[in-house]
PDB file of C-alpha atoms and ligand atoms in Angstrom:
ATOM      1  CA  MET A  46      -4.594 -12.179 -12.573  1.00 82.00           C
ATOM      2  CA  SER A  47      -4.508 -15.631 -10.500  1.00 92.00           C
ATOM      3  CA  PHE A  48      -0.660 -16.699  -9.279  1.00 93.00           C
ATOM      4  CA  ALA A  49      -1.364 -19.842 -11.592  1.00 91.00           C
ATOM      5  CA  ASP A  50      -1.298 -17.857 -15.100  1.00 91.00           C
ATOM      6  CA  MET A  51       1.884 -15.951 -13.315  1.00 92.00           C
ATOM      7  CA  ASP A  52       5.917 -17.193 -14.446  1.00 90.00           C
ATOM      8  CA  VAL A  53       6.858 -16.845 -11.428  1.00 94.00           C
ATOM      9  CA  ASP A  54       8.822 -19.879  -9.312  1.00 95.00           C
ATOM     10  CA  THR A  55      10.367 -19.005  -6.113  1.00 98.00           C
ATOM     11  CA  ILE A  56       9.309 -17.610  -2.789  1.00 98.00           C
ATOM     12  CA  TRP A  57      11.823 -16.709   0.015  1.00 98.00           C
ATOM     13  CA  MET A  58      10.763 -18.202   3.404  1.00 98.00           C
ATOM     14  CA  ASN A  59      12.962 -18.063   6.884  1.00 98.00           C
ATOM     15  CA  GLY A  60      16.256 -17.903   4.739  1.00 98.00           C
ATOM     16  CA  GLU A  61      16.086 -19.598   2.254  1.00 98.00           C
ATOM     17  CA  PHE A  62      15.039 -19.571  -1.729  1.00 98.00           C
ATOM     18  CA  VAL A  63      12.416 -22.418  -1.794  1.00 98.00           C
ATOM     19  CA  ASP A  64       9.848 -23.458  -5.141  1.00 98.00           C
ATOM     20  CA  TRP A  65       6.574 -21.336  -5.330  1.00 97.00           C
ATOM     21  CA  ASP A  66       4.594 -24.787  -4.531  1.00 96.00           C
ATOM     22  CA  ASP A  67       6.897 -25.775  -1.980  1.00 97.00           C
ATOM     23  CA  ALA A  68       6.092 -22.317   0.365  1.00 98.00           C
ATOM     24  CA  GLN A  69       3.566 -23.708   2.282  1.00 97.00           C
ATOM     25  CA  ILE A  70       2.464 -23.139   6.356  1.00 97.00           C
ATOM     26  CA  HIS A  71       0.897 -25.494   8.562  1.00 98.00           C
ATOM     27  CA  VAL A  72      -2.614 -25.072   9.461  1.00 98.00           C
ATOM     28  CA  LEU A  73      -2.755 -24.597  12.838  1.00 98.00           C
ATOM     29  CA  THR A  74       0.171 -21.434  13.142  1.00 98.00           C
ATOM     30  CA  HIS A  75      -1.002 -18.531  14.714  1.00 98.00           C
ATOM     31  CA  GLY A  76      -0.992 -15.631  12.061  1.00 98.00           C
ATOM     32  CA  LEU A  77      -3.622 -17.784  10.170  1.00 98.00           C
ATOM     33  CA  HIS A  78      -6.105 -18.312  12.801  1.00 98.00           C
ATOM     34  CA  TYR A  79      -5.506 -15.069  14.982  1.00 98.00           C
ATOM     35  CA  GLY A  80      -4.589 -11.801  11.521  1.00 98.00           C
ATOM     36  CA  SER A  81      -1.311 -11.742  14.063  1.00 98.00           C
ATOM     37  CA  GLY A  82       0.949 -10.635  10.584  1.00 98.00           C
ATOM     38  CA  VAL A  83       3.001  -7.825   9.845  1.00 98.00           C
ATOM     39  CA  PHE A  84       3.865  -6.952   5.775  1.00 98.00           C
ATOM     40  CA  GLU A  85       4.292  -4.575   3.202  1.00 98.00           C
ATOM     41  CA  GLY A  86       3.270  -3.976   0.126  1.00 98.00           C
ATOM     42  CA  VAL A  87       6.043  -2.482  -2.883  1.00 98.00           C
ATOM     43  CA  ARG A  88       6.330  -1.773  -5.405  1.00 98.00           C
ATOM     44  CA  CYS A  89       9.430  -2.527  -8.021  1.00 98.00           C
ATOM     45  CA  TYR A  90       9.427  -0.153 -11.334  1.00 97.00           C
ATOM     46  CA  GLU A  91      10.634  -0.897 -14.637  1.00 96.00           C
ATOM     47  CA  THR A  92      13.477   2.067 -15.392  1.00 96.00           C
ATOM     48  CA  GLU A  93      16.190   2.218 -18.007  1.00 94.00           C
ATOM     49  CA  HIS A  94      18.504   1.860 -15.176  1.00 94.00           C
ATOM     50  CA  GLY A  95      17.103  -1.170 -14.288  1.00 96.00           C
ATOM     51  CA  PRO A  96      14.067  -2.632 -11.929  1.00 97.00           C
ATOM     52  CA  ALA A  97      14.187   0.128  -9.012  1.00 97.00           C
ATOM     53  CA  ILE A  98      12.616  -0.583  -5.719  1.00 98.00           C
ATOM     54  CA  PHE A  99      10.292   3.006  -5.146  1.00 98.00           C
ATOM     55  CA  ARG A 100      10.877   3.757  -1.177  1.00 98.00           C
ATOM     56  CA  TRP A 101      12.192  -0.161  -0.048  1.00 98.00           C
ATOM     57  CA  GLU A 102      13.781   1.378   3.110  1.00 98.00           C
ATOM     58  CA  GLU A 103      10.658   3.553   4.199  1.00 98.00           C
ATOM     59  CA  HIS A 104       9.064   0.212   2.964  1.00 98.00           C
ATOM     60  CA  LEU A 105      11.753  -2.180   5.672  1.00 98.00           C
ATOM     61  CA  ASP A 106      11.503   0.339   8.271  1.00 98.00           C
ATOM     62  CA  ARG A 107       7.243   0.623   8.288  1.00 98.00           C
ATOM     63  CA  LEU A 108       7.845  -3.361   8.762  1.00 98.00           C
ATOM     64  CA  TYR A 109       9.443  -3.190  11.429  1.00 98.00           C
ATOM     65  CA  GLU A 110       8.030  -0.606  13.379  1.00 98.00           C
ATOM     66  CA  SER A 111       4.169  -2.744  12.977  1.00 98.00           C
ATOM     67  CA  ALA A 112       5.843  -4.993  14.143  1.00 98.00           C
ATOM     68  CA  LYS A 113       6.331  -3.374  17.900  1.00 98.00           C
ATOM     69  CA  PRO A 114       3.550  -3.084  19.208  1.00 97.00           C
ATOM     70  CA  TYR A 115       3.353  -6.928  18.369  1.00 98.00           C
ATOM     71  CA  ASP A 116       6.481  -7.432  20.875  1.00 97.00           C
ATOM     72  CA  MET A 117       6.980  -9.458  17.209  1.00 98.00           C
ATOM     73  CA  GLU A 118      10.642 -10.083  16.845  1.00 98.00           C
ATOM     74  CA  ILE A 119      11.492 -10.137  13.556  1.00 98.00           C
ATOM     75  CA  GLU A 120      15.209 -12.140  13.399  1.00 97.00           C
ATOM     76  CA  PHE A 121      16.261 -11.189   9.799  1.00 98.00           C
ATOM     77  CA  SER A 122      18.218  -7.786   9.265  1.00 98.00           C
ATOM     78  CA  PRO A 123      16.784  -5.284   6.817  1.00 98.00           C
ATOM     79  CA  ASP A 124      19.985  -6.073   4.890  1.00 98.00           C
ATOM     80  CA  GLU A 125      19.281  -9.708   4.596  1.00 98.00           C
ATOM     81  CA  LEU A 126      15.620  -8.975   3.250  1.00 98.00           C
ATOM     82  CA  THR A 127      16.853  -6.670   1.193  1.00 98.00           C
ATOM     83  CA  LYS A 128      19.617  -8.802  -0.344  1.00 98.00           C
ATOM     84  CA  ALA A 129      16.433 -11.717  -0.412  1.00 98.00           C
ATOM     85  CA  THR A 130      14.579  -9.182  -1.937  1.00 98.00           C
ATOM     86  CA  VAL A 131      16.697  -8.288  -4.983  1.00 98.00           C
ATOM     87  CA  GLU A 132      17.955 -11.491  -5.502  1.00 98.00           C
ATOM     88  CA  LEU A 133      14.077 -12.659  -6.184  1.00 98.00           C
ATOM     89  CA  ILE A 134      13.755  -9.981  -9.010  1.00 98.00           C
ATOM     90  CA  ARG A 135      16.858 -10.941 -10.530  1.00 97.00           C
ATOM     91  CA  ARG A 136      16.140 -15.051 -10.148  1.00 96.00           C
ATOM     92  CA  GLN A 137      12.538 -14.308 -11.569  1.00 96.00           C
ATOM     93  CA  GLU A 138      13.551 -11.724 -13.646  1.00 96.00           C
ATOM     94  CA  LEU A 139      10.798  -9.439 -13.602  1.00 97.00           C
ATOM     95  CA  GLU A 140      11.709  -5.928 -14.982  1.00 95.00           C
ATOM     96  CA  SER A 141       8.765  -4.609 -12.883  1.00 96.00           C
ATOM     97  CA  CYS A 142       6.822  -6.011  -9.718  1.00 97.00           C
ATOM     98  CA  TYR A 143       4.995  -5.997  -6.201  1.00 97.00           C
ATOM     99  CA  ILE A 144       7.446  -6.913  -3.767  1.00 98.00           C
ATOM    100  CA  ARG A 145       5.125  -8.984  -0.469  1.00 98.00           C
ATOM    101  CA  PRO A 146       7.713  -9.543   2.555  1.00 98.00           C
ATOM    102  CA  ILE A 147       5.786 -10.395   5.843  1.00 99.00           C
ATOM    103  CA  ALA A 148       6.245 -12.007   9.480  1.00 98.00           C
ATOM    104  CA  TYR A 149       4.093 -13.632  11.418  1.00 98.00           C
ATOM    105  CA  TYR A 150       3.681 -15.581  14.243  1.00 98.00           C
ATOM    106  CA  GLY A 151       4.024 -19.497  13.701  1.00 98.00           C
ATOM    107  CA  TYR A 152       3.432 -22.784  14.326  1.00 98.00           C
ATOM    108  CA  ASP A 153       4.108 -23.741  18.285  1.00 98.00           C
ATOM    109  CA  SER A 154       0.420 -23.612  20.379  1.00 97.00           C
ATOM    110  CA  LEU A 155      -2.667 -21.829  19.849  1.00 97.00           C
ATOM    111  CA  GLY A 156      -3.555 -19.585  22.975  1.00 97.00           C
ATOM    112  CA  VAL A 157      -3.948 -16.085  21.817  1.00 98.00           C
ATOM    113  CA  SER A 158      -0.330 -15.307  23.340  1.00 98.00           C
ATOM    114  CA  PRO A 159       1.977 -15.626  20.716  1.00 98.00           C
ATOM    115  CA  ALA A 160       4.492 -16.773  23.392  1.00 97.00           C
ATOM    116  CA  GLY A 161       6.841 -19.591  22.174  1.00 97.00           C
ATOM    117  CA  CYS A 162       5.674 -19.385  18.629  1.00 98.00           C
ATOM    118  CA  PRO A 163       8.315 -18.252  15.877  1.00 98.00           C
ATOM    119  CA  THR A 164       8.213 -15.362  14.279  1.00 98.00           C
ATOM    120  CA  ASP A 165       8.276 -16.560  10.127  1.00 98.00           C
ATOM    121  CA  VAL A 166       8.808 -14.431   7.829  1.00 98.00           C
ATOM    122  CA  ALA A 167       8.681 -14.257   3.708  1.00 98.00           C
ATOM    123  CA  ILE A 168       8.955 -12.248   0.599  1.00 98.00           C
ATOM    124  CA  ALA A 169       7.343 -13.351  -2.434  1.00 98.00           C
ATOM    125  CA  CYS A 170       7.604 -10.914  -5.765  1.00 98.00           C
ATOM    126  CA  TRP A 171       4.867 -11.061  -8.644  1.00 97.00           C
ATOM    127  CA  PRO A 172       3.756  -8.981 -11.849  1.00 95.00           C
ATOM    128  CA  TRP A 173       1.170  -6.560 -10.581  1.00 91.00           C
ATOM    129  CA  GLY A 174      -0.273  -4.064 -13.406  1.00 82.00           C
ATOM    130  CA  LYS A 175      -2.937  -1.289 -12.126  1.00 82.00           C
ATOM    131  CA  TYR A 176      -4.563  -1.991  -8.922  1.00 79.00           C
ATOM    132  CA  LEU A 177      -7.574  -0.785  -9.945  1.00 80.00           C
ATOM    133  CA  GLY A 178      -7.405  -0.914 -13.713  1.00 80.00           C
ATOM    134  CA  GLU A 179      -5.823   0.549 -16.592  1.00 80.00           C
ATOM    135  CA  GLU A 180      -9.016   2.858 -17.755  1.00 90.00           C
ATOM    136  CA  ALA A 181      -8.814   4.065 -13.519  1.00 92.00           C
ATOM    137  CA  LEU A 182      -5.865   6.007 -13.847  1.00 93.00           C
ATOM    138  CA  GLU A 183      -6.884   7.926 -16.699  1.00 92.00           C
ATOM    139  CA  ASN A 184     -10.934   8.233 -15.519  1.00 94.00           C
ATOM    140  CA  GLY A 185     -11.066   7.861 -12.596  1.00 97.00           C
ATOM    141  CA  VAL A 186     -13.022   5.420 -10.150  1.00 97.00           C
ATOM    142  CA  ASP A 187     -17.104   5.581  -8.579  1.00 98.00           C
ATOM    143  CA  VAL A 188     -16.376   5.057  -4.885  1.00 98.00           C
ATOM    144  CA  MET A 189     -19.284   4.681  -1.861  1.00 98.00           C
ATOM    145  CA  VAL A 190     -18.883   5.500   1.560  1.00 98.00           C
ATOM    146  CA  SER A 191     -18.728   2.757   3.298  1.00 98.00           C
ATOM    147  CA  SER A 192     -20.856   1.759   5.973  1.00 98.00           C
ATOM    148  CA  TRP A 193     -18.236  -0.042   7.964  1.00 98.00           C
ATOM    149  CA  ARG A 194     -16.106   2.444   9.876  1.00 98.00           C
ATOM    150  CA  LYS A 195     -12.516   1.684  10.569  1.00 97.00           C
ATOM    151  CA  HIS A 196     -11.635   1.243  13.967  1.00 95.00           C
ATOM    152  CA  ALA A 197      -9.923   3.471  15.916  1.00 95.00           C
ATOM    153  CA  SER A 198      -5.806   3.909  16.786  1.00 93.00           C
ATOM    154  CA  SER A 199      -7.444   2.843  20.076  1.00 93.00           C
ATOM    155  CA  GLN A 200      -8.528  -0.305  19.110  1.00 95.00           C
ATOM    156  CA  ILE A 201      -6.182  -1.430  17.489  1.00 95.00           C
ATOM    157  CA  PRO A 202      -3.106   0.890  15.906  1.00 96.00           C
ATOM    158  CA  THR A 203      -3.790   1.803  12.194  1.00 96.00           C
ATOM    159  CA  ASN A 204      -0.576   3.146  12.171  1.00 95.00           C
ATOM    160  CA  ALA A 205       0.832  -0.460  12.125  1.00 97.00           C
ATOM    161  CA  LYS A 206       0.405  -2.607   9.094  1.00 98.00           C
ATOM    162  CA  THR A 207      -1.206  -5.744  10.372  1.00 98.00           C
ATOM    163  CA  THR A 208      -2.916  -8.663   8.531  1.00 98.00           C
ATOM    164  CA  GLY A 209      -5.779  -9.103  10.843  1.00 98.00           C
ATOM    165  CA  LEU A 210      -6.979  -5.292  10.143  1.00 97.00           C
ATOM    166  CA  TYR A 211      -7.766  -6.354   6.529  1.00 98.00           C
ATOM    167  CA  VAL A 212     -10.809  -7.788   7.489  1.00 98.00           C
ATOM    168  CA  ASN A 213     -12.174  -4.502   7.923  1.00 98.00           C
ATOM    169  CA  SER A 214     -10.606  -3.013   4.369  1.00 98.00           C
ATOM    170  CA  MET A 215     -12.398  -6.474   2.578  1.00 98.00           C
ATOM    171  CA  LEU A 216     -15.658  -5.730   4.027  1.00 98.00           C
ATOM    172  CA  ALA A 217     -15.181  -2.128   2.745  1.00 98.00           C
ATOM    173  CA  GLY A 218     -13.913  -3.024  -0.890  1.00 98.00           C
ATOM    174  CA  GLU A 219     -16.197  -5.954  -1.187  1.00 98.00           C
ATOM    175  CA  GLU A 220     -19.427  -3.770   0.026  1.00 98.00           C
ATOM    176  CA  ALA A 221     -19.006  -1.394  -2.761  1.00 98.00           C
ATOM    177  CA  ARG A 222     -18.381  -4.181  -5.287  1.00 98.00           C
ATOM    178  CA  ARG A 223     -21.320  -5.502  -4.478  1.00 98.00           C
ATOM    179  CA  ASN A 224     -23.148  -2.660  -4.940  1.00 98.00           C
ATOM    180  CA  GLY A 225     -21.764  -1.791  -8.230  1.00 98.00           C
ATOM    181  CA  TYR A 226     -19.056   0.193  -7.405  1.00 98.00           C
ATOM    182  CA  VAL A 227     -14.947   0.151  -7.326  1.00 97.00           C
ATOM    183  CA  GLU A 228     -13.946   0.836  -3.968  1.00 98.00           C
ATOM    184  CA  ALA A 229     -14.667   2.517  -0.541  1.00 98.00           C
ATOM    185  CA  ILE A 230     -13.863   5.277   1.414  1.00 98.00           C
ATOM    186  CA  VAL A 231     -13.813   4.787   5.175  1.00 98.00           C
ATOM    187  CA  LEU A 232     -14.912   7.027   7.803  1.00 98.00           C
ATOM    188  CA  ASN A 233     -13.507   6.903  11.273  1.00 98.00           C
ATOM    189  CA  LYS A 234     -15.084   6.087  15.229  1.00 96.00           C
ATOM    190  CA  GLU A 235     -16.359   9.914  14.620  1.00 96.00           C
ATOM    191  CA  GLY A 236     -17.540  10.323  11.523  1.00 98.00           C
ATOM    192  CA  ASN A 237     -15.303  11.984   9.549  1.00 98.00           C
ATOM    193  CA  VAL A 238     -13.320  10.899   6.524  1.00 98.00           C
ATOM    194  CA  ALA A 239     -10.152   7.941   7.027  1.00 98.00           C
ATOM    195  CA  GLU A 240      -8.835   5.859   3.626  1.00 98.00           C
ATOM    196  CA  GLY A 241      -9.619   3.436   1.889  1.00 98.00           C
ATOM    197  CA  PRO A 242      -9.465  -0.116   2.031  1.00 98.00           C
ATOM    198  CA  GLY A 243      -5.781   0.269   0.818  1.00 98.00           C
ATOM    199  CA  GLU A 244      -5.204   3.539  -0.362  1.00 98.00           C
ATOM    200  CA  ASN A 245      -4.727   7.413   1.660  1.00 98.00           C
ATOM    201  CA  VAL A 246      -7.684   9.641   0.293  1.00 98.00           C
ATOM    202  CA  PHE A 247      -6.628  13.306  -0.949  1.00 98.00           C
ATOM    203  CA  LEU A 248      -9.030  16.143  -1.535  1.00 98.00           C
ATOM    204  CA  VAL A 249      -8.518  19.386  -3.435  1.00 98.00           C
ATOM    205  CA  ARG A 250     -10.849  22.501  -2.931  1.00 98.00           C
ATOM    206  CA  ASP A 251     -10.231  25.731  -4.391  1.00 98.00           C
ATOM    207  CA  GLY A 252      -6.390  25.232  -5.320  1.00 98.00           C
ATOM    208  CA  GLU A 253      -4.738  23.938  -1.740  1.00 98.00           C
ATOM    209  CA  ILE A 254      -4.483  20.367  -1.053  1.00 98.00           C
ATOM    210  CA  TYR A 255      -5.786  18.449   1.742  1.00 98.00           C
ATOM    211  CA  THR A 256      -5.758  14.880   3.181  1.00 98.00           C
ATOM    212  CA  PRO A 257      -7.053  13.787   6.641  1.00 98.00           C
ATOM    213  CA  GLY A 258      -3.923  13.881   9.410  1.00 98.00           C
ATOM    214  CA  LEU A 259      -2.612  10.579  10.748  1.00 96.00           C
ATOM    215  CA  ALA A 260      -4.989  10.633  14.153  1.00 96.00           C
ATOM    216  CA  GLU A 261      -7.842  10.248  11.610  1.00 97.00           C
ATOM    217  CA  SER A 262      -7.446   6.411  11.995  1.00 97.00           C
ATOM    218  CA  ILE A 263      -5.298   6.452   8.827  1.00 98.00           C
ATOM    219  CA  LEU A 264      -2.016   3.891   7.634  1.00 98.00           C
ATOM    220  CA  ASP A 265       0.572   6.253   7.124  1.00 98.00           C
ATOM    221  CA  GLY A 266       1.247   5.683   3.504  1.00 98.00           C
ATOM    222  CA  ILE A 267       4.080   5.921   1.555  1.00 98.00           C
ATOM    223  CA  THR A 268       2.737   7.192  -1.731  1.00 98.00           C
ATOM    224  CA  ARG A 269       1.092   9.822   0.760  1.00 98.00           C
ATOM    225  CA  ARG A 270       4.119  10.622   1.499  1.00 98.00           C
ATOM    226  CA  SER A 271       5.695  10.959  -1.422  1.00 98.00           C
ATOM    227  CA  VAL A 272       3.029  12.797  -3.167  1.00 98.00           C
ATOM    228  CA  ILE A 273       2.686  15.051  -0.383  1.00 98.00           C
ATOM    229  CA  THR A 274       6.769  16.119  -1.167  1.00 98.00           C
ATOM    230  CA  LEU A 275       5.807  16.223  -4.787  1.00 98.00           C
ATOM    231  CA  ALA A 276       2.949  19.138  -3.770  1.00 98.00           C
ATOM    232  CA  ARG A 277       5.030  20.762  -2.042  1.00 98.00           C
ATOM    233  CA  GLU A 278       6.923  21.171  -4.459  1.00 98.00           C
ATOM    234  CA  MET A 279       4.759  21.967  -7.104  1.00 98.00           C
ATOM    235  CA  GLY A 280       3.486  25.114  -5.305  1.00 98.00           C
ATOM    236  CA  TYR A 281       0.720  23.518  -4.121  1.00 98.00           C
ATOM    237  CA  THR A 282      -0.330  24.175  -0.490  1.00 98.00           C
ATOM    238  CA  VAL A 283      -0.356  20.867   0.933  1.00 98.00           C
ATOM    239  CA  HIS A 284      -2.921  19.976   4.772  1.00 98.00           C
ATOM    240  CA  ASP A 285      -1.327  16.673   5.567  1.00 98.00           C
ATOM    241  CA  SER A 286      -3.392  16.881   9.336  1.00 98.00           C
ATOM    242  CA  ALA A 287      -6.779  17.702   8.107  1.00 98.00           C
ATOM    243  CA  SER A 288     -10.238  16.501   9.544  1.00 98.00           C
ATOM    244  CA  ILE A 289     -12.420  15.676   6.735  1.00 98.00           C
ATOM    245  CA  SER A 290     -15.876  15.688   7.305  1.00 98.00           C
ATOM    246  CA  ARG A 291     -18.042  12.721   4.587  1.00 98.00           C
ATOM    247  CA  GLY A 292     -19.814  16.520   3.317  1.00 98.00           C
ATOM    248  CA  GLU A 293     -16.752  17.371   2.544  1.00 98.00           C
ATOM    249  CA  LEU A 294     -16.756  14.739  -0.077  1.00 98.00           C
ATOM    250  CA  TYR A 295     -19.282  15.485  -2.339  1.00 98.00           C
ATOM    251  CA  THR A 296     -19.029  19.263  -2.665  1.00 98.00           C
ATOM    252  CA  ALA A 297     -15.013  18.408  -3.428  1.00 98.00           C
ATOM    253  CA  ASP A 298     -13.246  20.022  -6.558  1.00 98.00           C
ATOM    254  CA  GLU A 299     -11.011  16.567  -6.708  1.00 98.00           C
ATOM    255  CA  LEU A 300     -10.896  13.788  -4.811  1.00 98.00           C
ATOM    256  CA  PHE A 301      -8.140  11.365  -5.677  1.00 98.00           C
ATOM    257  CA  PHE A 302      -6.681   8.042  -3.934  1.00 98.00           C
ATOM    258  CA  THR A 303      -3.499   7.200  -3.509  1.00 98.00           C
ATOM    259  CA  GLY A 304      -1.103   3.921  -2.659  1.00 98.00           C
ATOM    260  CA  SER A 305       1.453   1.638  -3.470  1.00 97.00           C
ATOM    261  CA  ALA A 306      -0.715  -0.565  -5.565  1.00 94.00           C
ATOM    262  CA  ALA A 307      -3.037   2.219  -5.937  1.00 95.00           C
ATOM    263  CA  GLU A 308      -0.760   4.853  -6.756  1.00 96.00           C
ATOM    264  CA  VAL A 309      -2.388   8.041  -7.616  1.00 97.00           C
ATOM    265  CA  THR A 310      -6.019   6.977  -9.061  1.00 97.00           C
ATOM    266  CA  PRO A 311      -8.366   9.712  -8.832  1.00 97.00           C
ATOM    267  CA  ILE A 312     -12.171   9.408  -7.651  1.00 98.00           C
ATOM    268  CA  LYS A 313     -14.834  10.498 -10.723  1.00 97.00           C
ATOM    269  CA  SER A 314     -18.116  10.018  -8.181  1.00 98.00           C
ATOM    270  CA  VAL A 315     -18.701   8.946  -4.256  1.00 98.00           C
ATOM    271  CA  ASP A 316     -22.261   7.725  -4.101  1.00 98.00           C
ATOM    272  CA  ASP A 317     -23.000   8.406  -7.940  1.00 98.00           C
ATOM    273  CA  THR A 318     -22.486  12.763  -6.513  1.00 98.00           C
ATOM    274  CA  GLU A 319     -20.080  13.770  -9.451  1.00 98.00           C
ATOM    275  CA  ILE A 320     -16.905  15.377  -7.783  1.00 98.00           C
ATOM    276  CA  GLY A 321     -15.678  18.315 -10.276  1.00 96.00           C
ATOM    277  CA  THR A 322     -16.071  17.769 -13.343  1.00 93.00           C
ATOM    278  CA  GLY A 323     -16.828  14.269 -13.171  1.00 94.00           C
ATOM    279  CA  THR A 324     -12.915  13.586 -14.601  1.00 94.00           C
ATOM    280  CA  ARG A 325      -9.643  14.085 -13.341  1.00 95.00           C
ATOM    281  CA  GLY A 326      -9.269  17.230 -12.836  1.00 96.00           C
ATOM    282  CA  PRO A 327      -6.312  19.580 -13.545  1.00 97.00           C
ATOM    283  CA  VAL A 328      -4.434  19.634  -9.800  1.00 98.00           C
ATOM    284  CA  THR A 329      -4.646  15.013  -9.994  1.00 98.00           C
ATOM    285  CA  GLU A 330      -3.331  14.910 -12.799  1.00 97.00           C
ATOM    286  CA  GLU A 331      -0.776  17.269 -12.694  1.00 98.00           C
ATOM    287  CA  LEU A 332       0.519  15.568  -8.905  1.00 98.00           C
ATOM    288  CA  GLN A 333      -0.364  11.919 -11.326  1.00 97.00           C
ATOM    289  CA  SER A 334       2.360  13.155 -14.158  1.00 97.00           C
ATOM    290  CA  ALA A 335       4.521  14.082 -11.180  1.00 98.00           C
ATOM    291  CA  PHE A 336       4.362  10.631  -9.708  1.00 98.00           C
ATOM    292  CA  PHE A 337       4.733   8.938 -12.703  1.00 97.00           C
ATOM    293  CA  ASP A 338       7.552  10.801 -13.838  1.00 97.00           C
ATOM    294  CA  CYS A 339       9.510  10.437 -10.190  1.00 98.00           C
ATOM    295  CA  VAL A 340       8.562   6.219 -10.743  1.00 97.00           C
ATOM    296  CA  GLU A 341       9.660   4.919 -13.642  1.00 95.00           C
ATOM    297  CA  ARG A 342      12.486   7.724 -13.513  1.00 96.00           C
ATOM    298  CA  ARG A 343      12.071   9.680 -16.188  1.00 95.00           C
ATOM    299  CA  VAL A 344      13.829  12.671 -13.972  1.00 96.00           C
ATOM    300  CA  ASP A 345      16.190  12.616 -12.209  1.00 95.00           C
ATOM    301  CA  ASP A 346      15.057  14.013  -8.708  1.00 96.00           C
ATOM    302  CA  HIS A 347      14.419  12.071  -5.923  1.00 98.00           C
ATOM    303  CA  ASP A 348      17.067   9.411  -6.934  1.00 97.00           C
ATOM    304  CA  ASP A 349      17.206   8.477  -3.702  1.00 98.00           C
ATOM    305  CA  TRP A 350      13.616   7.464  -3.027  1.00 98.00           C
ATOM    306  CA  PHE A 351      14.587   4.025  -5.464  1.00 98.00           C
ATOM    307  CA  TYR A 352      16.976   1.161  -4.904  1.00 98.00           C
ATOM    308  CA  TYR A 353      18.483  -0.141  -7.940  1.00 97.00           C
ATOM    309  CA  VAL A 354      18.078  -4.002  -8.139  1.00 96.00           C
ATOM    310  CA  GLU A 355      21.190  -3.981 -10.541  1.00 89.00           C
ATOM    311  CA  ASP A 356      23.559  -2.198  -8.949  1.00 67.00           C
TER     312      ASP A 356
HETATM  313  C1  PLP B 524      -5.464   0.798   4.763  1.00 84.83           C
HETATM  314  C2  PLP B 524      -3.967   1.320   3.256  1.00 84.83           C
HETATM  315  N1  PLP B 524      -4.189   3.056   3.515  1.00 84.83           N
HETATM  316  C3  PLP B 524      -3.218   3.661   2.960  1.00 84.83           C
HETATM  317  C4  PLP B 524      -2.578   2.549   2.053  1.00 84.83           C
HETATM  318  C5  PLP B 524      -1.822   3.515   1.390  1.00 84.83           C
HETATM  319  O1  PLP B 524      -0.230   2.913   1.808  1.00 84.83           O
HETATM  320  P1  PLP B 524       0.416   3.050   0.783  1.00 84.83           P
HETATM  321  O2  PLP B 524       1.056   4.023   0.048  1.00 84.83           O
HETATM  322  O3  PLP B 524       1.979   2.883   1.633  1.00 84.83           O
HETATM  323  O4  PLP B 524       0.975   1.444   0.390  1.00 84.83           O
HETATM  324  C6  PLP B 524      -2.595   1.524   2.137  1.00 84.83           C
HETATM  325  C7  PLP B 524      -1.426  -0.018   1.191  1.00 84.83           C
HETATM  326  O5  PLP B 524      -0.839  -0.294   1.922  1.00 84.83           O
HETATM  327  C8  PLP B 524      -3.916   0.403   3.167  1.00 84.83           C
HETATM  328  O6  PLP B 524      -3.768  -1.328   3.323  1.00 84.83           O
END
C-alpha cells in the first residue's frame, strides 16, 4: 500500500515531530549516495492491552550495534527513541503498525569519508499488513534460489542492518518476482543457504529444526531468535548454527521464513520443486500458531518481549 493511501501524518526527525510531508532531506545527504545508514524494522501488534511493540529493546540494541562498524554516533539515547516512537503511535492512533527507526550520515560533504557529516536520526510508523500476502501465511510461498550471492561478512558486516546492503536484497527479490516467484533464497559465498532478502530461513527434517548459523552471512534476526526460543520450549531440537547446502532445500520436509515483516511464512516450493507435500507443514503450522499467539498476546508467556504503548 502506498503512503499516499495511509492515514499517517507525523514523523520524528532529530528530536522534533514534523509533518509527514515536511520530513525532507538534502539531495547531497551522505547516506543517499553511499548507503551509509542503519535501520530497524519492528512490528507493533494490536493486543487487548493496546498496541504492543514486539522485542523493542532487542531492535534498539541491534540499531546501536549496527552503527558501530561505521563509527556512527547516535546522539539520541534508547530512552529518547522509545519516547518518540510511543508518541508517534499514540498521536496517530495506530493500533498496530510497522516502526522504522533510521540513523544515517547526513548533509555536510560528499567524500566517501563521512567525517564532518552529522548522524541524523528519524522514526516513522505506519500500518502494514502481511508482507508476503495474507494467503502466504496459510498456503506458503513459491521461491527461487537467486543467482545473486550474499556478500560475505568479511566484505560488509552482515550482522549490521545497513541501508546499503539492501541493494543485494533488492536484486535477489526482484529477480524472483520477475520470474514469477514470490521471494528469493540467497546463497552465501560458499554456496550454502544464507537467508531471504528480508527473512531468515528455517528447515525441518525428521522432526528437527535447522537454521543457518551467524557465520553464514546472515542477519541475526530477532524473529529467528524468538522462534528458536519458542521451538525449544515446545520440545523441538533446534540446530541454530547449521550449514545448509542448496541441495538440502529441495529434500527438506518443511521450510519457512521468519522476519519482522514476513513473521512466520511457510515456503511451499523452491525452484518449482514442491517442499514436503507442497503445503504448510505441521511443524511450521505449530510454530506459526505459537508465534501469533505470542505476538497477539493470547498467552501470558514472554510478556517481557513486549513494550506496551499505553502503560
Ligand atoms: C536480510 C534480512 N535477514 C533477516 C531478517 C529478519 O530479521 P528480523 O527477524 O530481525 O526482522 C531481515 C529483516 O529485518 C533481513 O532484512
